[in-house]
Amino acid sequence: MGDSYATAFSCGLKDLEPTVVNLADNRLSKKGSRTIIKNLKPSICSLDLSQNVIDEVGANSLGEFAKLRANSLRELDLENTRLGDTGVISLCKQLLDHPKLSTLNLAKNRITDSGCGAISQLVSETFYFTTLLLHWNYITGDGAAKILSAAARYGSMKVLDLSWNSIGRAKTKVFVKQLAENLATQENIMHMDLSHNKIKREHCKEISDALTPNHTLWGLHFADNEGYTVDAKGYLVEDALDVPVGAQHIEHRIGKLETLRKSLKASRRGRKQGSNCWICEGWSEAAVEYPLMKLN
């Protein structure tokens, strides 16, 4: 569509009451995005503006839209929209006044630890928040610890994607302890991706020990970190093959968790990759009971 038709499209929105608007990858610049955002209707439940350009002003406009009392917005996809830390901080502050939001995709937005404070506050104060996708940003262990801490203490988050970040790199060494403590006390998250994060072997060991007593995390992805893998029981264990970091080239993305049952049936892409994720591969636990017979 591009900016050329953005004005015409936004005028058409005034006469409609759409519930789903998908404008992904439409070559919209800052100007075109702002024009459409200003004319969005409160009836929209799902909005996808990914793969366009939305700056801080556009993020502010989205926040103002979300604050409308009659707003029905539940899902917001802003992947690869060049928000950066400034745009994310502005957006999250505005979204605090919209407790209905359940799914937020901020993947590929060059977010650093500076933006994680605002994200963690949003996670802790939004009651219906269930899915947060932060794939392919610049988040280190310090920023990840903030988000996990908020999810462990306050949130209702079920799905968290932190893959392709830099969790293994942090300014301080205490991040591993904080990360492990948050994972150990985590009772909400059911599906999490920590793949491709440059996590060192000794840090993987601490994370593994912390996850051992956790029985609520049904699906864990941990590919391409040093020396550890997820076994068939869903535990993080030392990898006997010790696949070198960077040797895995298959990219797999986890998505929103609408219902656990639907995800178990519908999402089976991980089966080809051997992820051992119970959710992606459609696994379910089965208990077999065999009654003992008395012998005469």
Tab-separated table of C-alpha atoms in Angstrom:
chain	number	residue	atom	x	y	z
A	1	MET	CA	0.000	0.000	0.000
A	2	GLY	CA	2.680	2.523	0.972
A	3	ASP	CA	2.004	6.062	2.125
A	4	SER	CA	0.196	6.886	-1.147
A	5	TYR	CA	-2.968	5.032	-0.120
A	6	ALA	CA	-2.663	5.446	3.660
A	7	THR	CA	-4.989	8.463	3.728
A	8	ALA	CA	-7.629	6.736	1.603
A	9	PHE	CA	-7.435	3.601	3.739
A	10	SER	CA	-7.734	5.559	6.989
A	11	CYS	CA	-10.821	7.356	5.651
A	12	GLY	CA	-12.378	3.975	4.887
A	13	LEU	CA	-11.802	2.883	8.495
A	14	LYS	CA	-14.106	5.675	9.684
A	15	ASP	CA	-17.108	3.973	8.098
A	16	LEU	CA	-16.265	0.458	9.312
A	17	GLU	CA	-16.158	-1.346	12.653
A	18	PRO	CA	-13.378	-3.899	12.053
A	19	THR	CA	-12.199	-6.241	14.815
A	20	VAL	CA	-8.981	-7.349	13.066
A	21	VAL	CA	-6.649	-5.048	11.110
A	22	ASN	CA	-3.560	-6.559	9.459
A	23	LEU	CA	-1.277	-4.029	7.781
A	24	ALA	CA	1.945	-5.997	8.049
A	25	ASP	CA	4.727	-5.262	5.558
A	26	ASN	CA	2.880	-2.502	3.690
A	27	ARG	CA	5.826	-0.147	3.119
A	28	LEU	CA	4.386	2.428	5.512
A	29	SER	CA	6.752	5.184	6.630
A	30	LYS	CA	6.395	7.264	9.784
A	31	LYS	CA	3.934	9.569	8.039
A	32	GLY	CA	1.703	6.809	6.677
A	33	SER	CA	1.678	4.920	9.965
A	34	ARG	CA	0.656	8.004	11.932
A	35	THR	CA	-2.175	8.756	9.482
A	36	ILE	CA	-3.674	5.285	9.933
A	37	ILE	CA	-3.151	5.130	13.702
A	38	LYS	CA	-5.060	8.401	14.188
A	39	ASN	CA	-8.122	6.883	12.480
A	40	LEU	CA	-8.202	3.472	14.186
A	41	LYS	CA	-11.549	2.408	15.640
A	42	PRO	CA	-12.113	1.232	19.256
A	43	SER	CA	-13.704	-1.972	17.895
A	44	ILE	CA	-10.294	-3.375	16.871
A	45	CYS	CA	-9.253	-6.408	18.909
A	46	SER	CA	-6.144	-7.362	16.915
A	47	LEU	CA	-3.778	-4.887	15.236
A	48	ASP	CA	-0.737	-5.899	13.155
A	49	LEU	CA	1.589	-3.096	12.030
A	50	SER	CA	4.732	-5.220	11.814
A	51	GLN	CA	7.402	-4.643	9.155
A	52	ASN	CA	6.523	-0.942	8.812
A	53	VAL	CA	8.157	2.181	10.258
A	54	ILE	CA	6.715	3.541	13.511
A	55	ASP	CA	8.756	6.100	15.452
A	56	GLU	CA	8.285	7.529	18.944
A	57	VAL	CA	5.445	9.794	17.768
A	58	GLY	CA	3.679	6.793	16.246
A	59	ALA	CA	4.184	4.863	19.485
A	60	ASN	CA	2.602	7.750	21.399
A	61	SER	CA	-0.361	7.751	19.010
A	62	LEU	CA	-0.802	4.003	19.543
A	63	GLY	CA	-0.736	4.544	23.283
A	64	GLU	CA	-3.387	7.247	23.080
A	65	PHE	CA	-5.540	4.925	20.970
A	66	ALA	CA	-5.142	2.101	23.497
A	67	LYS	CA	-6.217	4.399	26.361
A	68	LEU	CA	-9.692	4.994	24.902
A	69	ARG	CA	-12.300	3.749	27.367
A	70	ALA	CA	-14.230	1.742	24.769
A	71	ASN	CA	-11.048	0.236	23.314
A	72	SER	CA	-11.160	-3.529	22.684
A	73	LEU	CA	-7.496	-4.033	21.716
A	74	ARG	CA	-6.143	-7.408	22.900
A	75	GLU	CA	-3.291	-8.177	20.484
A	76	LEU	CA	-0.664	-5.733	19.207
A	77	ASP	CA	2.061	-6.774	16.747
A	78	LEU	CA	4.870	-4.235	16.279
A	79	GLU	CA	7.654	-6.534	15.107
A	80	ASN	CA	10.439	-4.797	13.188
A	81	THR	CA	8.965	-1.295	13.360
A	82	ARG	CA	12.188	0.451	14.480
A	83	LEU	CA	10.802	1.569	17.825
A	84	GLY	CA	14.074	1.360	19.740
A	85	ASP	CA	14.234	1.927	23.499
A	86	THR	CA	12.694	5.408	23.313
A	87	GLY	CA	9.626	4.249	21.398
A	88	VAL	CA	9.168	1.134	23.560
A	89	ILE	CA	9.403	3.103	26.811
A	90	SER	CA	6.857	5.629	25.544
A	91	LEU	CA	4.495	2.916	24.326
A	92	CYS	CA	4.666	0.831	27.507
A	93	LYS	CA	3.914	3.844	29.702
A	94	GLN	CA	0.807	4.554	27.640
A	95	LEU	CA	-0.283	0.899	27.665
A	96	LEU	CA	-0.313	0.870	31.473
A	97	ASP	CA	-3.731	2.536	31.199
A	98	HIS	CA	-5.009	-0.297	28.978
A	99	PRO	CA	-5.287	-3.407	31.210
A	100	LYS	CA	-7.072	-5.471	28.534
A	101	LEU	CA	-3.946	-6.081	26.405
A	102	SER	CA	-2.960	-9.763	26.345
A	103	THR	CA	-0.389	-10.134	23.530
A	104	LEU	CA	2.489	-7.827	22.573
A	105	ASN	CA	5.092	-8.527	19.885
A	106	LEU	CA	8.168	-6.270	20.081
A	107	ALA	CA	10.586	-8.535	18.239
A	108	LYS	CA	13.381	-7.031	16.105
A	109	ASN	CA	13.142	-3.517	17.533
A	110	ARG	CA	16.722	-2.991	18.771
A	111	ILE	CA	15.588	-3.021	22.401
A	112	THR	CA	18.365	-2.957	25.015
A	113	ASP	CA	18.293	-3.299	28.803
A	114	SER	CA	17.245	0.368	28.966
A	115	GLY	CA	13.811	-0.532	27.595
A	116	CYS	CA	13.319	-3.577	29.827
A	117	GLY	CA	12.338	-1.535	32.878
A	118	ALA	CA	9.237	-0.185	31.116
A	119	ILE	CA	8.431	-3.630	29.708
A	120	SER	CA	8.712	-5.284	33.135
A	121	GLN	CA	6.406	-2.652	34.633
A	122	LEU	CA	3.850	-3.351	31.903
A	123	VAL	CA	4.081	-7.098	32.607
A	124	SER	CA	3.553	-6.601	36.329
A	125	GLU	CA	0.634	-4.167	36.092
A	126	THR	CA	-1.412	-5.564	33.184
A	127	PHE	CA	-3.776	-8.194	34.556
A	128	TYR	CA	-4.639	-10.026	31.311
A	129	PHE	CA	-1.128	-9.972	29.849
A	130	THR	CA	-0.247	-13.516	28.652
A	131	THR	CA	2.219	-13.282	25.721
A	132	LEU	CA	5.408	-11.260	25.254
A	133	LEU	CA	7.600	-11.758	22.173
A	134	LEU	CA	11.055	-10.117	22.315
A	135	HIS	CA	12.856	-12.195	19.710
A	136	TRP	CA	16.032	-10.750	18.146
A	137	ASN	CA	16.794	-7.675	20.268
A	138	TYR	CA	19.858	-6.544	22.255
A	139	ILE	CA	18.710	-7.661	25.719
A	140	THR	CA	21.387	-8.992	28.100
A	141	GLY	CA	20.969	-11.026	31.280
A	142	ASP	CA	20.306	-7.902	33.343
A	143	GLY	CA	17.292	-6.919	31.242
A	144	ALA	CA	15.978	-10.498	31.061
A	145	ALA	CA	16.176	-10.796	34.854
A	146	LYS	CA	13.962	-7.703	35.239
A	147	ILE	CA	11.275	-9.126	32.963
A	148	LEU	CA	11.332	-12.585	34.575
A	149	SER	CA	11.214	-11.023	38.032
A	150	ALA	CA	8.089	-9.054	37.111
A	151	ALA	CA	6.465	-12.155	35.602
A	152	ALA	CA	7.300	-14.282	38.663
A	153	ARG	CA	5.992	-11.815	41.241
A	154	TYR	CA	2.955	-10.214	39.656
A	155	GLY	CA	2.158	-11.259	36.128
A	156	SER	CA	-0.147	-13.731	34.440
A	157	MET	CA	2.244	-14.221	31.497
A	158	LYS	CA	2.196	-17.677	29.870
A	159	VAL	CA	4.462	-17.236	26.818
A	160	LEU	CA	7.852	-15.492	26.742
A	161	ASP	CA	10.204	-15.388	23.736
A	162	LEU	CA	13.686	-14.058	24.523
A	163	SER	CA	15.495	-15.956	21.778
A	164	TRP	CA	18.290	-14.381	19.708
A	165	ASN	CA	19.300	-11.839	22.340
A	166	SER	CA	22.490	-11.574	24.422
A	167	ILE	CA	21.425	-12.959	27.787
A	168	GLY	CA	24.852	-14.554	28.238
A	169	ARG	CA	26.430	-11.109	28.140
A	170	ALA	CA	25.843	-8.721	31.014
A	171	LYS	CA	27.624	-5.858	32.755
A	172	THR	CA	27.479	-7.670	36.109
A	173	LYS	CA	27.935	-11.321	37.086
A	174	VAL	CA	24.962	-11.368	39.460
A	175	PHE	CA	22.527	-11.668	36.560
A	176	VAL	CA	22.846	-15.469	36.502
A	177	LYS	CA	21.881	-15.736	40.168
A	178	GLN	CA	18.930	-13.388	39.640
A	179	LEU	CA	17.885	-15.214	36.499
A	180	ALA	CA	18.086	-18.597	38.234
A	181	GLU	CA	16.113	-17.384	41.259
A	182	ASN	CA	13.367	-15.977	39.052
A	183	LEU	CA	13.130	-19.200	37.048
A	184	ALA	CA	13.004	-21.285	40.226
A	185	THR	CA	10.038	-19.324	41.605
A	186	GLN	CA	8.280	-19.006	38.243
A	187	GLU	CA	4.772	-20.504	38.338
A	188	ASN	CA	3.084	-18.648	35.465
A	189	ILE	CA	5.119	-19.135	32.290
A	190	MET	CA	4.295	-22.331	30.376
A	191	HIS	CA	6.217	-21.726	27.108
A	192	MET	CA	9.604	-20.002	26.963
A	193	ASP	CA	12.389	-19.609	24.397
A	194	LEU	CA	15.949	-18.791	25.528
A	195	SER	CA	17.649	-20.099	22.375
A	196	HIS	CA	20.678	-18.430	20.754
A	197	ASN	CA	21.681	-16.264	23.715
A	198	LYS	CA	25.414	-16.953	24.093
A	199	ILE	CA	24.891	-18.457	27.550
A	200	LYS	CA	28.079	-20.078	28.841
A	201	ARG	CA	28.251	-23.648	30.130
A	202	GLU	CA	28.666	-22.715	33.815
A	203	HIS	CA	25.687	-20.371	33.612
A	204	CYS	CA	23.607	-23.036	31.854
A	205	LYS	CA	24.329	-25.320	34.836
A	206	GLU	CA	22.893	-22.769	37.268
A	207	ILE	CA	19.807	-22.283	35.107
A	208	SER	CA	19.389	-26.072	34.837
A	209	ASP	CA	19.510	-26.495	38.625
A	210	ALA	CA	16.972	-23.702	39.079
A	211	LEU	CA	14.532	-25.268	36.603
A	212	THR	CA	14.681	-28.781	38.123
A	213	PRO	CA	11.859	-28.207	40.667
A	214	ASN	CA	9.752	-26.270	38.116
A	215	HIS	CA	6.703	-28.272	36.970
A	216	THR	CA	4.691	-25.499	35.282
A	217	LEU	CA	7.019	-24.798	32.339
A	218	TRP	CA	5.687	-27.231	29.723
A	219	GLY	CA	7.694	-25.998	26.756
A	220	LEU	CA	11.326	-24.816	26.892
A	221	HIS	CA	13.612	-23.947	23.956
A	222	PHE	CA	17.335	-23.664	24.680
A	223	ALA	CA	19.076	-24.306	21.357
A	224	ASP	CA	22.530	-22.997	20.536
A	225	ASN	CA	23.696	-22.217	24.069
A	226	GLU	CA	26.879	-23.783	25.383
A	227	GLY	CA	26.790	-27.461	26.334
A	228	TYR	CA	23.153	-27.898	27.444
A	229	THR	CA	19.965	-29.088	25.792
A	230	VAL	CA	16.360	-29.942	26.664
A	231	ASP	CA	15.699	-33.672	27.125
A	232	ALA	CA	12.500	-35.602	26.368
A	233	LYS	CA	11.202	-34.983	29.897
A	234	GLY	CA	11.506	-31.237	29.429
A	235	TYR	CA	14.506	-30.786	31.714
A	236	LEU	CA	17.613	-28.800	30.850
A	237	VAL	CA	20.502	-31.281	30.875
A	238	GLU	CA	24.120	-31.442	29.771
A	239	ASP	CA	24.386	-32.242	26.077
A	240	ALA	CA	26.441	-35.363	25.480
A	241	LEU	CA	26.990	-34.379	21.839
A	242	ASP	CA	28.092	-30.873	22.870
A	243	VAL	CA	27.056	-29.237	19.603
A	244	PRO	CA	29.247	-26.150	19.056
A	245	VAL	CA	27.598	-22.742	19.402
A	246	GLY	CA	26.541	-21.535	15.960
A	247	ALA	CA	26.268	-25.029	14.519
A	248	GLN	CA	22.460	-24.968	14.502
A	249	HIS	CA	20.898	-22.992	11.680
A	250	ILE	CA	17.187	-23.829	11.925
A	251	GLU	CA	15.169	-20.912	13.239
A	252	HIS	CA	12.005	-21.712	15.140
A	253	ARG	CA	9.626	-19.158	16.616
A	254	ILE	CA	7.156	-19.735	19.394
A	255	GLY	CA	3.872	-17.885	19.194
A	256	LYS	CA	0.988	-16.819	21.385
A	257	LEU	CA	-0.716	-19.337	23.637
A	258	GLU	CA	-4.441	-18.996	22.974
A	259	THR	CA	-5.272	-22.141	24.878
A	260	LEU	CA	-2.935	-24.922	25.879
A	261	ARG	CA	-5.101	-27.566	24.267
A	262	LYS	CA	-5.219	-25.733	20.924
A	263	SER	CA	-1.448	-25.189	20.950
A	264	LEU	CA	-0.754	-28.838	21.700
A	265	LYS	CA	-2.848	-29.914	18.711
A	266	ALA	CA	-2.028	-27.202	16.193
A	267	SER	CA	1.670	-26.365	16.570
A	268	ARG	CA	3.892	-29.219	15.412
A	269	ARG	CA	6.713	-27.467	13.586
A	270	GLY	CA	9.181	-28.289	16.346
A	271	ARG	CA	8.866	-32.007	15.606
A	272	LYS	CA	11.135	-31.674	12.564
A	273	GLN	CA	13.747	-29.916	14.652
A	274	GLY	CA	13.790	-32.235	17.662
A	275	SER	CA	13.252	-29.412	20.166
A	276	ASN	CA	11.696	-31.715	22.811
A	277	CYS	CA	9.177	-28.957	23.509
A	278	TRP	CA	5.982	-30.554	24.779
A	279	ILE	CA	3.836	-27.726	23.397
A	280	CYS	CA	5.393	-27.338	19.929
A	281	GLU	CA	5.587	-31.089	19.357
A	282	GLY	CA	2.083	-31.758	20.673
A	283	TRP	CA	3.146	-33.960	23.574
A	284	SER	CA	0.953	-34.771	26.548
A	285	GLU	CA	1.790	-36.614	29.729
A	286	ALA	CA	0.211	-40.053	30.133
A	287	ALA	CA	0.151	-42.063	33.363
A	288	VAL	CA	-0.126	-45.842	33.139
A	289	GLU	CA	-1.484	-47.742	36.129
A	290	TYR	CA	-1.228	-51.504	36.323
A	291	PRO	CA	-3.164	-53.119	39.175
A	292	LEU	CA	-1.278	-55.878	40.960
A	293	MET	CA	-3.063	-59.212	40.974
A	294	LYS	CA	-3.079	-61.408	44.025
A	295	LEU	CA	-1.714	-64.865	43.412
A	296	ASN	CA	-3.534	-67.835	44.928
